[in-house]
Coordinates of C-alpha atoms in Angstrom, one line a residue:
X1 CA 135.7 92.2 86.3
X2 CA 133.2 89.1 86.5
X3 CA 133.1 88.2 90.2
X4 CA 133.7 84.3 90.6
X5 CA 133.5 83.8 94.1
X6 CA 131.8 86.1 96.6
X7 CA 132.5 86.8 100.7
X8 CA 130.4 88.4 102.7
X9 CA 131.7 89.7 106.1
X10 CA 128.9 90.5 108.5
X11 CA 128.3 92.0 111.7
X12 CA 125.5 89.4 113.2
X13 CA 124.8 92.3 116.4
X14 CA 123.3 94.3 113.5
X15 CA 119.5 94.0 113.0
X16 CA 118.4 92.3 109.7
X17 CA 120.4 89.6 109.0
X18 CA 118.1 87.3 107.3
X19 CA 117.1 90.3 105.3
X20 CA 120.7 90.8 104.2
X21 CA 121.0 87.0 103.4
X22 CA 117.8 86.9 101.5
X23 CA 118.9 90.0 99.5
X24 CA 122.4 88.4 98.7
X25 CA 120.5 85.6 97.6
X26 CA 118.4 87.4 95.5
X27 CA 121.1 89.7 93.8
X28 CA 124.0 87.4 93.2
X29 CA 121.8 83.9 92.7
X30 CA 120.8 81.2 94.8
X31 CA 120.7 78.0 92.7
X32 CA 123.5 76.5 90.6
X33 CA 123.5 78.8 88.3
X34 CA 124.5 81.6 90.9
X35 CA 127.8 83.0 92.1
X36 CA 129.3 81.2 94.8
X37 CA 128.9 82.8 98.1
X38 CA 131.1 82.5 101.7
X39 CA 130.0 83.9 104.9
X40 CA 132.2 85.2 108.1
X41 CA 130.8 86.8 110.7
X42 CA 133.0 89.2 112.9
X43 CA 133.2 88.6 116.7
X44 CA 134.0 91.2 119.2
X45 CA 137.5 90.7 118.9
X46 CA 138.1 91.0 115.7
X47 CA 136.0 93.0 113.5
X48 CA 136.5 91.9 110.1
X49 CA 140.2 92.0 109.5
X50 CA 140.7 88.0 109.8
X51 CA 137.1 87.0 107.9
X52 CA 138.7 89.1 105.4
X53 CA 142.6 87.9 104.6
X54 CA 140.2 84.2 105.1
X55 CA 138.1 85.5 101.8
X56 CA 140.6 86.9 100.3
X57 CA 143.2 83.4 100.8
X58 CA 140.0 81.3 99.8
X59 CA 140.2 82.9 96.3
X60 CA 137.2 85.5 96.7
X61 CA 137.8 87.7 94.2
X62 CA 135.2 90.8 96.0
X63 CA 134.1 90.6 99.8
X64 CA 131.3 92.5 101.1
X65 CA 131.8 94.5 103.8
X66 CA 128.0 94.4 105.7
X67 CA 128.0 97.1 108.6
X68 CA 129.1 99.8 110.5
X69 CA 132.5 102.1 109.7
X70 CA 134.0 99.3 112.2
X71 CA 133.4 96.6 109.9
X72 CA 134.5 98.3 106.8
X73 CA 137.6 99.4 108.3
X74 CA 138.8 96.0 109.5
X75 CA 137.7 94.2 106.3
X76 CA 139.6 97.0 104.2
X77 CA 142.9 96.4 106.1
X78 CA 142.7 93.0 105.8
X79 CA 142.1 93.2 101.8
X80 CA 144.7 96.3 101.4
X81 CA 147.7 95.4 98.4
X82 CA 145.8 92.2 97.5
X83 CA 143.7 93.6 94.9
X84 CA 140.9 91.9 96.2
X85 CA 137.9 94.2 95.8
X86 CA 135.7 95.5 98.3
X87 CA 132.4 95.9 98.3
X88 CA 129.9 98.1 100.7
X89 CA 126.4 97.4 102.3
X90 CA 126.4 100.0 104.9
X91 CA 124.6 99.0 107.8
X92 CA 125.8 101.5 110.8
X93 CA 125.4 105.1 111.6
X94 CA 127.7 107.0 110.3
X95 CA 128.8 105.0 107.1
X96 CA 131.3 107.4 106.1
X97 CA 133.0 105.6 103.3
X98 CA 129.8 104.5 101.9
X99 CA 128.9 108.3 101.0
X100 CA 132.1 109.1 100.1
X101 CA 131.5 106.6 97.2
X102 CA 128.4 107.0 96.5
X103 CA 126.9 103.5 98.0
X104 CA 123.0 103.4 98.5
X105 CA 122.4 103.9 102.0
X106 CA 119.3 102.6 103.4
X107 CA 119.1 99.8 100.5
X108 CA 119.9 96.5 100.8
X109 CA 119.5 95.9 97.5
X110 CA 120.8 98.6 95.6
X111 CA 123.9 97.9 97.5
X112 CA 124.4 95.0 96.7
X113 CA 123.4 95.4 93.1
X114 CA 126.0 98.6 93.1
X115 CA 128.5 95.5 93.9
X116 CA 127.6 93.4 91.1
X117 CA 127.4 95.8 88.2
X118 CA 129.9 98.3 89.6
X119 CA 133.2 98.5 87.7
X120 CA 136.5 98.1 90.0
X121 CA 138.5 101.0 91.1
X122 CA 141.5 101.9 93.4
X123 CA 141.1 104.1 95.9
X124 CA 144.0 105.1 98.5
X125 CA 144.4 104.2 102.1
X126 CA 145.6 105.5 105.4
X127 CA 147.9 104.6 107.9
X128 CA 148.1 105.4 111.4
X129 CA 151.0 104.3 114.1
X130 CA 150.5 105.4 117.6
X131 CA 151.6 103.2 120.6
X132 CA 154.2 101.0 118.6
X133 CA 151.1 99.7 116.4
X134 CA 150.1 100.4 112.4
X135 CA 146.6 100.4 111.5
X136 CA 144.6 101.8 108.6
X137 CA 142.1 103.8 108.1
X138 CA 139.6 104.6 105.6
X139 CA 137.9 107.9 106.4
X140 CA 139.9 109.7 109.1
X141 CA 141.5 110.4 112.4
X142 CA 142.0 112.9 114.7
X143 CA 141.4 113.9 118.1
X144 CA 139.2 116.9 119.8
X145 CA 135.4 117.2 118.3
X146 CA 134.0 114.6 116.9
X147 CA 133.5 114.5 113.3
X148 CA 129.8 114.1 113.8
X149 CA 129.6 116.6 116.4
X150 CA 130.3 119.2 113.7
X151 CA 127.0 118.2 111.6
X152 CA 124.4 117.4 114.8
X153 CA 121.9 120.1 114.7
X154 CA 118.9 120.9 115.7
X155 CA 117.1 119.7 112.2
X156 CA 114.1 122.1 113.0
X157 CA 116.9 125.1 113.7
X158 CA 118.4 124.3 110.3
X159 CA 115.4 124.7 108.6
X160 CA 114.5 128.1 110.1
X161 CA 118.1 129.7 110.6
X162 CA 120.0 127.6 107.8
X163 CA 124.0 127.5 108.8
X164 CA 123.5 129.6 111.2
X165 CA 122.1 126.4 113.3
X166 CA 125.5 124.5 113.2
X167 CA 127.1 127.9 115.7
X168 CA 124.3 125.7 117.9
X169 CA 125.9 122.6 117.5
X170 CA 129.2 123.9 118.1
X171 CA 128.6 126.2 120.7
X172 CA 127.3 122.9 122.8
X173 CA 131.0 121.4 122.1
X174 CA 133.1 123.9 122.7
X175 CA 132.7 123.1 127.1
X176 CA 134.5 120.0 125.7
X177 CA 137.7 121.5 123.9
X178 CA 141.0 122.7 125.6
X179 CA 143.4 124.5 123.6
X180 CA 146.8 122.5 123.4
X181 CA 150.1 122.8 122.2
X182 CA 150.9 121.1 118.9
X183 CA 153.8 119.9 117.2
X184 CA 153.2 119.2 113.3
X185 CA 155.5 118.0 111.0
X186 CA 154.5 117.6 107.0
X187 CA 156.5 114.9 104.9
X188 CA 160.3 116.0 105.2
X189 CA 159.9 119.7 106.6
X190 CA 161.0 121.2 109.4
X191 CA 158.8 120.6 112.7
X192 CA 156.2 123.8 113.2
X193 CA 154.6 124.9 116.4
X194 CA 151.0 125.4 116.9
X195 CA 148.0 125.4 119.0
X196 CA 144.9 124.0 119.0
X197 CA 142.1 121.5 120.2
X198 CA 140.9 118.9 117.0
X199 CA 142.7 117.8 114.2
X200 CA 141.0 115.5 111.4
X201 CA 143.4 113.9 109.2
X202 CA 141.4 112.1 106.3
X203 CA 141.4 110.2 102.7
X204 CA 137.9 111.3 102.2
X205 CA 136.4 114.2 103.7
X206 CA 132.3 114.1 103.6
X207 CA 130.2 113.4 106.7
X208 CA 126.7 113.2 107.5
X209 CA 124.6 116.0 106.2
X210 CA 127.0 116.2 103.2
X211 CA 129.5 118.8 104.9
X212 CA 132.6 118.5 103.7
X213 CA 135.2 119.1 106.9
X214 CA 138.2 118.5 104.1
X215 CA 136.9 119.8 101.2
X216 CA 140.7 118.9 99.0
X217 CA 140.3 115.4 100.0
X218 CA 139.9 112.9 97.0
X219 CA 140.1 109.1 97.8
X220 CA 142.6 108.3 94.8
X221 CA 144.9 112.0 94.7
X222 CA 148.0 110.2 96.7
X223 CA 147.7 112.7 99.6
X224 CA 146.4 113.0 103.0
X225 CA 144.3 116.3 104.0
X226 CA 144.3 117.7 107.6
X227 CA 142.0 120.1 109.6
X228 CA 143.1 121.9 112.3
X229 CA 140.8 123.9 114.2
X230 CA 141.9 126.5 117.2
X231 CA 138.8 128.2 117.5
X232 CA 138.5 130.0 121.0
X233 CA 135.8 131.9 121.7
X234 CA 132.4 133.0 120.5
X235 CA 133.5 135.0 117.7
X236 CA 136.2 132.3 116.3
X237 CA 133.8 129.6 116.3
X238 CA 131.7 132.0 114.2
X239 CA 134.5 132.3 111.9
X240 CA 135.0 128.3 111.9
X241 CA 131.2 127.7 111.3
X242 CA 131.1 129.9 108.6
X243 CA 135.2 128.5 106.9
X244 CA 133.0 124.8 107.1
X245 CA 129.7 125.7 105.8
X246 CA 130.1 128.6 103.5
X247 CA 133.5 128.9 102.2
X248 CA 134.1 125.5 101.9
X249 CA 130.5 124.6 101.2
X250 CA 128.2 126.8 99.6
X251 CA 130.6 129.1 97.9
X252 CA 133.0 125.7 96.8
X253 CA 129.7 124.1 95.5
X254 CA 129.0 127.3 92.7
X255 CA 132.6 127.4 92.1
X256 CA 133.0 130.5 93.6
X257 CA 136.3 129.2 95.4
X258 CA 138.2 126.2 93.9
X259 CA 140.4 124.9 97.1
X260 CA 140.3 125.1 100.8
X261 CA 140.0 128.2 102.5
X262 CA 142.2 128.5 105.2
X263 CA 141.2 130.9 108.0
X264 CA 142.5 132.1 111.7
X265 CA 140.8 129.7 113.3
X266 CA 141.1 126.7 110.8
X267 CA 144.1 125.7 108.7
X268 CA 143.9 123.1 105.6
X269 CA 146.9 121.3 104.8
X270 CA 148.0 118.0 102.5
X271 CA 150.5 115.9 102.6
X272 CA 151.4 112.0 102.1
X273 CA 153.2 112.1 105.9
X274 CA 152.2 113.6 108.9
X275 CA 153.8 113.1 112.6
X276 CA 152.0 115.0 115.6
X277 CA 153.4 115.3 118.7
X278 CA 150.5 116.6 121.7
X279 CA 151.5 118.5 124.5
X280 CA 149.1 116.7 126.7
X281 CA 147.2 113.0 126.1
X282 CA 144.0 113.1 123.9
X283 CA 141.2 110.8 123.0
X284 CA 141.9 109.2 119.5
X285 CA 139.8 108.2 117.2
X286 CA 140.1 106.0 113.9
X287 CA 137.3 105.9 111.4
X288 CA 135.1 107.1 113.8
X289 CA 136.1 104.6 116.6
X290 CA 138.1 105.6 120.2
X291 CA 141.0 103.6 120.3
X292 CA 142.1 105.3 123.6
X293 CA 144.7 108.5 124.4
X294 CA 147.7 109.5 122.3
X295 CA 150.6 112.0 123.0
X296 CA 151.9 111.4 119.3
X297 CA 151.0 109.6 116.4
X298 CA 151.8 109.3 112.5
X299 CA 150.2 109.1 109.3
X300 CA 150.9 108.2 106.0
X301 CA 149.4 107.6 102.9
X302 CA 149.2 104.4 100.8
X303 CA 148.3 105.4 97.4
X304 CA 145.7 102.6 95.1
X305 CA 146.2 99.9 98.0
X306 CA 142.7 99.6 98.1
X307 CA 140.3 98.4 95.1
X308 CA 136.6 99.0 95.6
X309 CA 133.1 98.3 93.3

């Protein structure tokens, strides 16, 4: 697809805006002969959701998403079912999407290059209601430890003790967790009782450090993926560390193991809808982001609603 009209979406609190503009500039073309180019910036109230129906009313046919997760989550919502394509220069921590598609990180340029000389594709979306309101999501959801808390380590550990470092990382979470009843139900079945203290529910399953907590997920399969994890105690978090990083990593990687592994401590699921009911309130977060405690929520899939380059 030729692009005939750019948007950019920006977060102007990020550092290196006039390097991001200069880069643009550079990439796409900055005299006649260029592609048109329209800027929004996003303001604390809204993130990227309205700059991005705007672009996508104003006849942009791909808008840049420049930021954090934040920012790409808004602008994707606002863009999802219009077959407007999205486009990623990650500029925040985490930048979850980003690696799940492969977008230079760290590179302004190649970016933004990636953009112009990438071919389209559809990718699915999420959906979450809790509190009488829909949003989407890219990445995942979930309450209990956070996603990143599963990959901080000691990087000088993890040299010297390998996975054995991340039982040090979650060993310094585990104060945080309560174990809490759980009621799950999967698409049309029957409702099923469980415990436990975080649940991820994701498109896309990488995070930093390339760990995969949903190692089934693909972006574009029509399903949703969940991890629950009910680790209590030393010896279960052992078995959780070693489910994450060696089943579902190392031995996954050489093929050794071609789907999840499901243990007593973690369970791998799929499914295009999910309802969860909490026996007691719990922080929630959405791509990353704390939207405040839920007792129940819902999920559902929305297969190709997103198209990305």
């Amino acid at each position: 697809m030729t692009i005939t009209k750019l948007g950019v979406v920006w977060n102007p609190s990020k550092p290196g805006g006039d390097k991001l503009q200069a880069a643009v500039a550079e990439v796409f073309g900055s005299d006649a002969a260029g592609i048109p180019v329209q800027w929004w910036e996003t303001t604390p109230d809204d993130p990227g959701r309205g700059m991005a129906v705007e672009a996508a009313s104003e006849g942009c046919d791909v808008v840049i998403a420049a930021g954090g997760d934040g920012t790409v989550r808004a602008v994707a919502e606002g863009l999802a079912g219009t077959g407007v394509a999205l486009g990623i220069v990650p500029r925040g921590t985490g930048n979850l999407l980003a690696r799940n598609l492969d977008v230079p990180l760290n590179d302004i340029p190649a970016a933004l290059r990636r953009v112009l000389d990438g071919e389209s594709r559809k990718i699915d979306m999420g959906w979450v209601e809790h509190g009488g309101a829909e949003h989407a999501f890219v990445v995942m959801v979930g309450f209990g430890i956070d996603a990143q808390m599963l990959v901080e380590t000691d990087d000088d550990l993890k040299s010297r003790a390998g996975w054995l470092a991340y039982v040090e990382a979650m060993g310094r979470a585990v104060a945080g967790t309560e174990m809490i009843d759980i009621e799950l139900t999967l698409d049309d079945t029957e409702p099923e009782g469980l415990r436990g203290h975080t649940m991820l529910i994701g498109n896309c399953g990488m995070v930093q450090g390339g760990i995969r907590l949903l190692p089934d997920a693909l972006i574009d399969d029509g399903q949703l993926d969940m991890l629950l994890v009910s680790a209590d105690g030393p010896l279960q978090w052992l078995d959780t560390v070693r489910s994450l990083v060696w089943e579902n990593g190392v031995r996954r990687l050489f093929g050794a193991v071609d789907q999840a592994v499901s243990t007593d401590s973690t369970t791998h699921v799929a499914a295009q809808r999910i309802a969860v009911t909490l026996s007691s309130p719990q922080a929630f977060e959405i791509d990353g982001e704390e939207v405040g405690e839920v007792s129940s929520f819902s999920v559902r899939v929305d297969p190709g609603a997103l198209t990305v380059r």
